[in-house]
Coordinates of C-alpha atoms and ligand atoms in Angstrom, one line a residue:
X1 CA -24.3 -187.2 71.0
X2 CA -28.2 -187.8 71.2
X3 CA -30.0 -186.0 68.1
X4 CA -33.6 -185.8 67.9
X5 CA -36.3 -185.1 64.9
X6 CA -33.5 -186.3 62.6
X7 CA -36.3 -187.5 60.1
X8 CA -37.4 -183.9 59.4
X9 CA -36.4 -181.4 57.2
X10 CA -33.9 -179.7 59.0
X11 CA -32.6 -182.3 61.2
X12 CA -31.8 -184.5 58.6
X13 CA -29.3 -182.3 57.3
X14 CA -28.2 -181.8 60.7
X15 CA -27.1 -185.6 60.6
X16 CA -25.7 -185.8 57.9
X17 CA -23.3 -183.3 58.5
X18 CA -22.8 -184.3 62.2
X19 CA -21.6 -188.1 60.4
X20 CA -19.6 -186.4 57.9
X21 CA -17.6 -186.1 61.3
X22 CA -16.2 -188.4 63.6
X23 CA -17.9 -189.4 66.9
X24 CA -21.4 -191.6 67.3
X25 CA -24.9 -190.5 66.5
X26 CA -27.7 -191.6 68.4
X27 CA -30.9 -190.4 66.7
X28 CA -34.0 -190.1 68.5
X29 CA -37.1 -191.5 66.9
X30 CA -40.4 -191.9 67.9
X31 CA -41.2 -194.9 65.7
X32 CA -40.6 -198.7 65.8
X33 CA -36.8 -199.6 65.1
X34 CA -37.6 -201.0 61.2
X35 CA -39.8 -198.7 60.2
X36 CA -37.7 -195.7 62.1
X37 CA -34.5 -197.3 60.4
X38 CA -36.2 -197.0 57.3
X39 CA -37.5 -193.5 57.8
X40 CA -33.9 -192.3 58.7
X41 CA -32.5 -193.5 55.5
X42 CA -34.9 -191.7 52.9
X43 CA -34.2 -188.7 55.0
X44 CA -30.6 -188.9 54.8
X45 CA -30.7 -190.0 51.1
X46 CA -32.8 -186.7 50.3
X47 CA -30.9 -184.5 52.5
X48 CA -27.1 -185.7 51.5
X49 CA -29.2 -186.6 47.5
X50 CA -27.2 -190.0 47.8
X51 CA -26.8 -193.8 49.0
X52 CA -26.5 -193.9 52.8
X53 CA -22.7 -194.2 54.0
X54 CA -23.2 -194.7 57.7
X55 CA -25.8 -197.1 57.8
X56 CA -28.0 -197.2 60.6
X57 CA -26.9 -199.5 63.2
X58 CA -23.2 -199.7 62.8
X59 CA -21.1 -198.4 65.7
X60 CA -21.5 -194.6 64.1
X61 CA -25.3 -194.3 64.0
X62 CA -27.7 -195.6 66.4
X63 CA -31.2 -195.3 66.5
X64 CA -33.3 -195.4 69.7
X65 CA -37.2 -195.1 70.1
X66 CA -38.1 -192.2 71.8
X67 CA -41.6 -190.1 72.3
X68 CA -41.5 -186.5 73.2
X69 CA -45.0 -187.1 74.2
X70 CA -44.0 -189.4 76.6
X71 CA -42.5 -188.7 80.3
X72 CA -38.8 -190.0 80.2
X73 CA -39.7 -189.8 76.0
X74 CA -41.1 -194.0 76.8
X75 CA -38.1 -195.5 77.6
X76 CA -37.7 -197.5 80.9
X77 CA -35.7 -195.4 84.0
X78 CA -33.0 -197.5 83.4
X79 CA -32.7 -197.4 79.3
X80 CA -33.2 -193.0 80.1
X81 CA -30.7 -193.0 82.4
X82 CA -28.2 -195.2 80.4
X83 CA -29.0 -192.8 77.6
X84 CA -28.2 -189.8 79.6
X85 CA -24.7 -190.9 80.6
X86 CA -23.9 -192.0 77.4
X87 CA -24.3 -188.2 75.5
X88 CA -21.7 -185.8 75.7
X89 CA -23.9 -183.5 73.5
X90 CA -28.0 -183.5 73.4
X91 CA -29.3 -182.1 70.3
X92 CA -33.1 -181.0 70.2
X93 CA -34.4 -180.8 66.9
X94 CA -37.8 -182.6 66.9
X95 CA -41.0 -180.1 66.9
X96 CA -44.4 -180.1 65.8
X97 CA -44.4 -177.4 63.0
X98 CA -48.1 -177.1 62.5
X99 CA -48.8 -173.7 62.2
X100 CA -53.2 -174.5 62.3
X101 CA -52.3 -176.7 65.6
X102 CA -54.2 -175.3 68.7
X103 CA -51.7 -174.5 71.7
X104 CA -52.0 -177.5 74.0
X105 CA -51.2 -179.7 70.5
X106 CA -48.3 -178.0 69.9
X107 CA -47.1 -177.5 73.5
X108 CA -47.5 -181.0 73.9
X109 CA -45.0 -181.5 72.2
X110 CA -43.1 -178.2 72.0
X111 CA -42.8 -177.5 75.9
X112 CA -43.4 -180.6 77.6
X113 CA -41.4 -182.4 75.3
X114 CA -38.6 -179.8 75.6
X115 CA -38.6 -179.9 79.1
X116 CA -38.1 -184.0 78.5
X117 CA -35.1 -183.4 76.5
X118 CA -33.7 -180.8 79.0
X119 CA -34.6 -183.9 81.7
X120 CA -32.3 -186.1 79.8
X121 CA -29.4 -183.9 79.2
X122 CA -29.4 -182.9 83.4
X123 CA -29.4 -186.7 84.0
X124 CA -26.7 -187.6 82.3
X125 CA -23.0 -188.1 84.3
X126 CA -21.2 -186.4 81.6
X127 CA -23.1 -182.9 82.0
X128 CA -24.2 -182.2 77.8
X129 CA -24.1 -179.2 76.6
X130 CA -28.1 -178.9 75.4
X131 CA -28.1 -177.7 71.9
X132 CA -31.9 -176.4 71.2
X133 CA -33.2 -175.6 67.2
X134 CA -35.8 -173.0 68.2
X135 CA -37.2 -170.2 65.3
X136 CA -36.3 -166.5 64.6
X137 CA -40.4 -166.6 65.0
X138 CA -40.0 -166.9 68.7
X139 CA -40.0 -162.7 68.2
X140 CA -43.8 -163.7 67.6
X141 CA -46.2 -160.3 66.5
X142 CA -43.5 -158.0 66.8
X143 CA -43.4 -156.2 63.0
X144 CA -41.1 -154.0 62.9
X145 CA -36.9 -152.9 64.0
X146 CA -34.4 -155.6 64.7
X147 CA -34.6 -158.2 67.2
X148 CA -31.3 -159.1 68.8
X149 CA -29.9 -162.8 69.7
X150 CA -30.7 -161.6 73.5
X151 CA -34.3 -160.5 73.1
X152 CA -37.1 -162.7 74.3
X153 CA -39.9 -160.8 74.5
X154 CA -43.3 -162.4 74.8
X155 CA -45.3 -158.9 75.2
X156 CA -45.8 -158.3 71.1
X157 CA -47.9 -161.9 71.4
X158 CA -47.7 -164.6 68.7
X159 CA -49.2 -164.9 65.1
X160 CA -49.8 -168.9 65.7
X161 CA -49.5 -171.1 68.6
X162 CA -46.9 -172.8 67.1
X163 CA -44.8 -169.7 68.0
X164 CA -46.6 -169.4 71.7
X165 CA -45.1 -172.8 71.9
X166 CA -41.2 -172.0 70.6
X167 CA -41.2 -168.9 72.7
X168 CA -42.4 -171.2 76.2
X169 CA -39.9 -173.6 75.2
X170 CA -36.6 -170.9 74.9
X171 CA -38.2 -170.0 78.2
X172 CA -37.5 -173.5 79.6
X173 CA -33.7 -173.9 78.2
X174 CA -33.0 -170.6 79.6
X175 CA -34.2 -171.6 82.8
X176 CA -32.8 -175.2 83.1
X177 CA -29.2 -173.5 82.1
X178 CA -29.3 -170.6 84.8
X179 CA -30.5 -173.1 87.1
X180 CA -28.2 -175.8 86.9
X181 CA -25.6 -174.0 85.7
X182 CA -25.2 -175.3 82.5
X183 CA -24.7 -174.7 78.9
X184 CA -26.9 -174.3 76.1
X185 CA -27.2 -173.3 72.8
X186 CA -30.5 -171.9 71.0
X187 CA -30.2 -171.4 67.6
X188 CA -33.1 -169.8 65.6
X189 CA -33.5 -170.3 61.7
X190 CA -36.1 -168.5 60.1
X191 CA -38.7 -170.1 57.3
X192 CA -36.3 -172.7 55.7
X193 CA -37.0 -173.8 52.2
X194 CA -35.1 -176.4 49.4
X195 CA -35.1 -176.1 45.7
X196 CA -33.9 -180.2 45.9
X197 CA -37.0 -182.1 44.9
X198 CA -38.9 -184.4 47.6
X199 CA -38.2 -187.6 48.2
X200 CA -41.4 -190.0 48.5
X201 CA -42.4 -190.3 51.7
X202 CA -39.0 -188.6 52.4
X203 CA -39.1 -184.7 54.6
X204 CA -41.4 -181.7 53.8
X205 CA -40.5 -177.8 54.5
X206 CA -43.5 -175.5 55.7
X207 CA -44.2 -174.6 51.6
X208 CA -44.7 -177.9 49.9
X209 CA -48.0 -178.0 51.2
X210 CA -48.1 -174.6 49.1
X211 CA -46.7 -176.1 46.4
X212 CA -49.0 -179.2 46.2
X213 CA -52.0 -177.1 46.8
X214 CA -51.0 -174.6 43.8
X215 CA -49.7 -176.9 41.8
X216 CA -53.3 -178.5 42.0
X217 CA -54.8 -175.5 40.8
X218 CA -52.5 -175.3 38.2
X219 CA -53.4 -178.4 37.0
X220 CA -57.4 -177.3 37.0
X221 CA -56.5 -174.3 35.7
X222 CA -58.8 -170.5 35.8
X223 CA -62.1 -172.6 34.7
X224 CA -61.9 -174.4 38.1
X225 CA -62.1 -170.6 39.8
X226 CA -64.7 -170.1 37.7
X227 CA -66.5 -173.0 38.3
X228 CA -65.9 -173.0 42.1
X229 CA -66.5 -169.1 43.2
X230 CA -68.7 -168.0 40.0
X231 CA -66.3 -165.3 39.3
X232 CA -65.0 -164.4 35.7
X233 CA -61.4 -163.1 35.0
X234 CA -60.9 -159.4 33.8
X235 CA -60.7 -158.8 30.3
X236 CA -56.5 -159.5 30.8
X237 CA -57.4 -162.9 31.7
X238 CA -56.4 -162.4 34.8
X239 CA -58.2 -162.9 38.7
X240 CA -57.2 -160.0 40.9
X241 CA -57.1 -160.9 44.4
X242 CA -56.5 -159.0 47.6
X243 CA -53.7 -161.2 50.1
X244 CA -53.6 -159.2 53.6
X245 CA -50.1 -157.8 54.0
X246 CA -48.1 -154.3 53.2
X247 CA -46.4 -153.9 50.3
X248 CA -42.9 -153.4 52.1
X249 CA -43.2 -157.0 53.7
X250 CA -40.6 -159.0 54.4
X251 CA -39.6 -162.6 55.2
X252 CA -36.4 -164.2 56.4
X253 CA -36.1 -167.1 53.8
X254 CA -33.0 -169.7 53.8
X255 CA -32.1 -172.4 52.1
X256 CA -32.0 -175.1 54.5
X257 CA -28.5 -176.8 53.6
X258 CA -27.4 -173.2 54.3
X259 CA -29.1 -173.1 57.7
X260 CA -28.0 -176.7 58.4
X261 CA -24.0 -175.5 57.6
X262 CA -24.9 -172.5 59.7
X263 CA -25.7 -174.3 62.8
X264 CA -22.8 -176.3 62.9
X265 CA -21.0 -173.7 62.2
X266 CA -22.0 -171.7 65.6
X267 CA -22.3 -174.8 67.1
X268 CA -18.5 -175.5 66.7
X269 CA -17.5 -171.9 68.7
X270 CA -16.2 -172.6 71.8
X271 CA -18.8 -172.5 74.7
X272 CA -16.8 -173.0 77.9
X273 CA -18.9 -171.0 80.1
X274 CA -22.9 -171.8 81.9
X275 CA -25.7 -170.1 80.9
X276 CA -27.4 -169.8 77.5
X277 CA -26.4 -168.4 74.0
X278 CA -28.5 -167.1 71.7
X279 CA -27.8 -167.4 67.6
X280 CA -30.2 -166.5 64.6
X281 CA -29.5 -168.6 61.7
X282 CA -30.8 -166.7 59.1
X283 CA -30.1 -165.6 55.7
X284 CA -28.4 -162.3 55.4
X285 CA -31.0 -161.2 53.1
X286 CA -34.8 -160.5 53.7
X287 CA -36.9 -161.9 51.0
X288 CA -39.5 -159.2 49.8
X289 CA -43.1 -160.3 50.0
X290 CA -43.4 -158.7 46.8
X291 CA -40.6 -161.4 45.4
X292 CA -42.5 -164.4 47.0
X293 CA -46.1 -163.3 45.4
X294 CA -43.9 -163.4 42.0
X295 CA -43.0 -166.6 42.4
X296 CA -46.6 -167.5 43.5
X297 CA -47.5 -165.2 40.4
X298 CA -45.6 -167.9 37.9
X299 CA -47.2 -171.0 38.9
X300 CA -50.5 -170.1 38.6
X301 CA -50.3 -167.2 35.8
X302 CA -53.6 -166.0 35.6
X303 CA -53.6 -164.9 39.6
X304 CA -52.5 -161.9 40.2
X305 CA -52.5 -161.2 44.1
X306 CA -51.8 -158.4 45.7
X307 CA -50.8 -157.0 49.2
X308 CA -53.4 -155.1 50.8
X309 CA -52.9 -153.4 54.4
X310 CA -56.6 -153.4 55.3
X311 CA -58.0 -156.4 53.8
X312 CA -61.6 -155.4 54.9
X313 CA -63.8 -158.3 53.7
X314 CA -62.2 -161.1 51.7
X315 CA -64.5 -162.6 48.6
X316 CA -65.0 -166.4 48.8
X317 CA -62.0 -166.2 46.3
X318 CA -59.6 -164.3 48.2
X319 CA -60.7 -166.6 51.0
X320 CA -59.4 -169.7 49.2
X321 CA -56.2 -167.9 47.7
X322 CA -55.1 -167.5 51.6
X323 CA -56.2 -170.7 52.5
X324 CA -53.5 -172.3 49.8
X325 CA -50.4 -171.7 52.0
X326 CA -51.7 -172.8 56.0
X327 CA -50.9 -170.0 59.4
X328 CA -49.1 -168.1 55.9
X329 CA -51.4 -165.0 55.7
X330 CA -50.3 -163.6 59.0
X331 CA -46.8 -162.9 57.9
X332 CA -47.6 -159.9 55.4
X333 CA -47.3 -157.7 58.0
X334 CA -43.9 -158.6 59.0
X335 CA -40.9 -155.9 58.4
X336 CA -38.2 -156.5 60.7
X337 CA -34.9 -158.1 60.8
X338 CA -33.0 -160.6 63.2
X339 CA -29.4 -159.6 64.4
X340 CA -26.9 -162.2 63.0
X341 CA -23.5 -161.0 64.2
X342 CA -22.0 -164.0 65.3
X343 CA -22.9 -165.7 62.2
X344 CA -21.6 -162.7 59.9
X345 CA -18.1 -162.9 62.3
X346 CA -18.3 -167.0 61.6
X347 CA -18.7 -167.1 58.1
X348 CA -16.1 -164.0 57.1
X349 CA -13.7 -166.0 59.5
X350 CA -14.2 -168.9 57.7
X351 CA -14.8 -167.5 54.2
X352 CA -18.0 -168.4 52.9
X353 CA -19.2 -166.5 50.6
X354 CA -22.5 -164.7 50.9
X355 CA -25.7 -166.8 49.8
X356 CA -27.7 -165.5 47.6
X357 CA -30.3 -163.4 47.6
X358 CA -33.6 -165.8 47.1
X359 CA -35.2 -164.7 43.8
X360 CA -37.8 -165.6 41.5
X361 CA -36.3 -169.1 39.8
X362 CA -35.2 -170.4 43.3
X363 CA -38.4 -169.7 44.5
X364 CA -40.6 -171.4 42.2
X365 CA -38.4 -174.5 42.3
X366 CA -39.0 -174.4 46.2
X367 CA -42.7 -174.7 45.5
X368 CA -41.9 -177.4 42.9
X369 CA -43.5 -180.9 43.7
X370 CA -44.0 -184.1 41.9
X371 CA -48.1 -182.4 41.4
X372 CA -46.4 -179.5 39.8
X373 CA -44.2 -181.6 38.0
X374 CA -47.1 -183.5 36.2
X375 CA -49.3 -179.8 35.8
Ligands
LIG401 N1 -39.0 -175.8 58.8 C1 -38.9 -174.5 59.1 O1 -39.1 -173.6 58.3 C2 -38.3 -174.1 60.4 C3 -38.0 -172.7 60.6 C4 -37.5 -172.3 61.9 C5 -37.3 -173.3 62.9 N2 -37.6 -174.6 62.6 C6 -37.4 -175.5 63.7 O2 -36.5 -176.5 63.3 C7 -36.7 -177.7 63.9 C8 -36.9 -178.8 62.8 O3 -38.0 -178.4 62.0 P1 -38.4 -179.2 60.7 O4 -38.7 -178.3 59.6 O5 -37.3 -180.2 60.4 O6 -39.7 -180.0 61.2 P2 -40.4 -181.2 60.6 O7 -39.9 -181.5 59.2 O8 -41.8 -181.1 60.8 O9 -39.8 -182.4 61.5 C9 -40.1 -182.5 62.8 C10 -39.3 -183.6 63.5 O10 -39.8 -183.7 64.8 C11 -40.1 -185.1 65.1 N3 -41.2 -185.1 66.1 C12 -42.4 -184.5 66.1 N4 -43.1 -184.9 67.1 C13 -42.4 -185.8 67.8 C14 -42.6 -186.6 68.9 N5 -43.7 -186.5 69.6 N6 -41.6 -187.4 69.4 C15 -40.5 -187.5 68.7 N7 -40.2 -186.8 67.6 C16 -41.2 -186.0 67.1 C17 -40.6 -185.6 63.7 O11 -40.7 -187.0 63.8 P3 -41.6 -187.8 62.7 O12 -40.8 -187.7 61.4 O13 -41.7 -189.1 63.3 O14 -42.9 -187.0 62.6 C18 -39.6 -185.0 62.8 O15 -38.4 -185.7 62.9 C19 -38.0 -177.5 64.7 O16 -37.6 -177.3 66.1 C20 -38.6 -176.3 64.2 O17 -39.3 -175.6 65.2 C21 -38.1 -175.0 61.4

């Protein structure tokens, strides 16, 4: 099978479970074959937290150099086509995740490069099944009731491009599977987080830059607010802040070994038939916005933020609180839920016991990072 963005933070953990298993890995990297070599063996060591035993190369795990910003991802018509015929499975992990990006950025990548990976999986002899890692976030500014595995609804528009650009992309698979008849798989995690601490130069999720950035300011400390905005705490010692959001927010929050067991999980159900399946991979339980402000609330203890519906006009303060956690702000609207089903069939099947809820402690070690570490 062909696996691509397996140096990021999920797909890392998606191969090393897929080589906990028999069968060969080819993993898709966009960079030269040392330095992708390398990059695939610090993610592994930080997803699997030990020494590396498949090493890269052997007959298990292969690496090949490919572009999703390229047509045919760079490689020569002969080397794609080779490729192709080699997979009996095409995995589609990479992304760009920048939530700031503007949309032809992150449909460069997002779409076109989709639609690259959906080229090589229709080119190959041995008809792959095209597994896609898209985001519960494809449901885009809808706020409120529960969106199913089926829906794909582009009318409530999107909070970030990014979204715009996961939504287009679903589009695509479900079109290149009705089309030529056949199969894929989109699976949607929501926001995916780890309390395991980084490895250097090693995967990010989404909140280490939130963690950095406030454990930064933790290291300044209040003076630095004071020194920056020319505002004084109250007489608790303590900055109020308005954060735009309701009070009755919530976010779907998993740990991403969960998500990563979770996917193959659904991705080991049978699939016999053409046409496209739809799975969330979320956590079974929302994570209150109030809960993640907490856990904001006991880095930096002399912020206290909270949820506002109409923010009105943000201070220069307020403007720099949001600024701490990049596309984040737009979520506090969010109330609804994602079906999960198949997933809550799966796991009683297989008797895994519910995760737990995300709270406080788990929270704050999520935000943990070696600038946190040293505050
Ligand atoms: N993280 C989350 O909270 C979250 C939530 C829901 C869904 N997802 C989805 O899960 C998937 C994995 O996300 P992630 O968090 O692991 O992202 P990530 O850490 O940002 O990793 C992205 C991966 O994509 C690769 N990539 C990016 N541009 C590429 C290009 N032009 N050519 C080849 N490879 C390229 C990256 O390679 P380099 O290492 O070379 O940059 C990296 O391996 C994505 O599809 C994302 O949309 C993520």
């Amino acid at each position: 099978m062909a696996l691509s963005g397996a140096t990021g933070f999920l797909g890392c953990h998606l191969l090393a479970r897929l080589l906990q298993r028999d069968g060969r890995v080819i993993a898709l990297v966009r960079d030269e074959p040392a330095r992708a070599a390398r990059r695939v063996e610090r993610a592994l060591a930080f997803a699997g937290g030990g020494p590396l035993s498949v090493p890269v190369g052997s007959g298990r795990l292969r690496i090949v150099r490919a572009d999703l910003g390229e047509e045919r991802l760079g490689l020569s018509a002969e080397a794609f086509r080779h490729l192709a015929d080699e997979v009996d499975e095409v995995w589609h992990c990479a992304a760009s995740t920048h939530l700031e990006a503007d949309l032809p950025t992150v449909c460069a990548v997002n779409v076109e490069g989709t639609r690259r990976m959906l080229e090589l999986a229709g080119a190959g002899r041995r008809a792959p099944r095209f597994v896609h890692i898209s985001t519960a976030y494809v449901a885009g500014g809808r706020t409120t009731g529960t969106v199913a595995e089926d829906d794909l609804d582009g009318s409530f528009g999107f909070l970030t491009p990014y979204e715009e650009s996961k939504y287009r992309a679903e589009v695509l698979v479900r079109s290149w599977a009705g089309r030529e008849g056949r199969r894929a798989l989109v699976l949607r995690p929501g926001t995916l987080v780890t309390d395991r601490p980084p490895v250097p130069r090693g995967p990010r999720h989404p909140h280490s830059v939130l963690g950095l950035r406030l454990g930064r300011l933790a290291a300044w400390g209040p003076q630095f607010l004071t020194r920056q905005f020319g505002v004084h705490p109250g007489p608790d010692g303590v900055f109020h802040v308005r954060l735009p959001g309701r009070h009755d927010s919530v976010t779907s929050i998993a740990p991403v070994e969960y998500t990563a067991d979770a996917v193959l999980r659904l991705a080991d159900e049978p699939q016999e038939a053409p046409g496209t399946v739809t799975r969330h991979v979320v956590h079974p339980v929302d994570t209150p916005g109030q809960v993640w402000l907490r856990a904001v609330r006991s880095v930096i203890p002399w912020v206290e933020p909270t949820l506002v519906e109409d923010h009105g006009r943000p201070t220069p303060l307020e403007s720099f609180i949001v600024s701490l956690q990049p596309g984040g702000s737009r979520y506090g609207y969010l109330r609804r839920r994602y079906e999960r089903t198949r997933l809550d069939a799966a796991e009683a099947r297989d008797g895994v016991p519910a995760p737990a809820a995300l709270d406080v402690p788990y929270l704050v070690n999520t935000l943990r990072g070696p600038r946190l570490e040293r505050a």
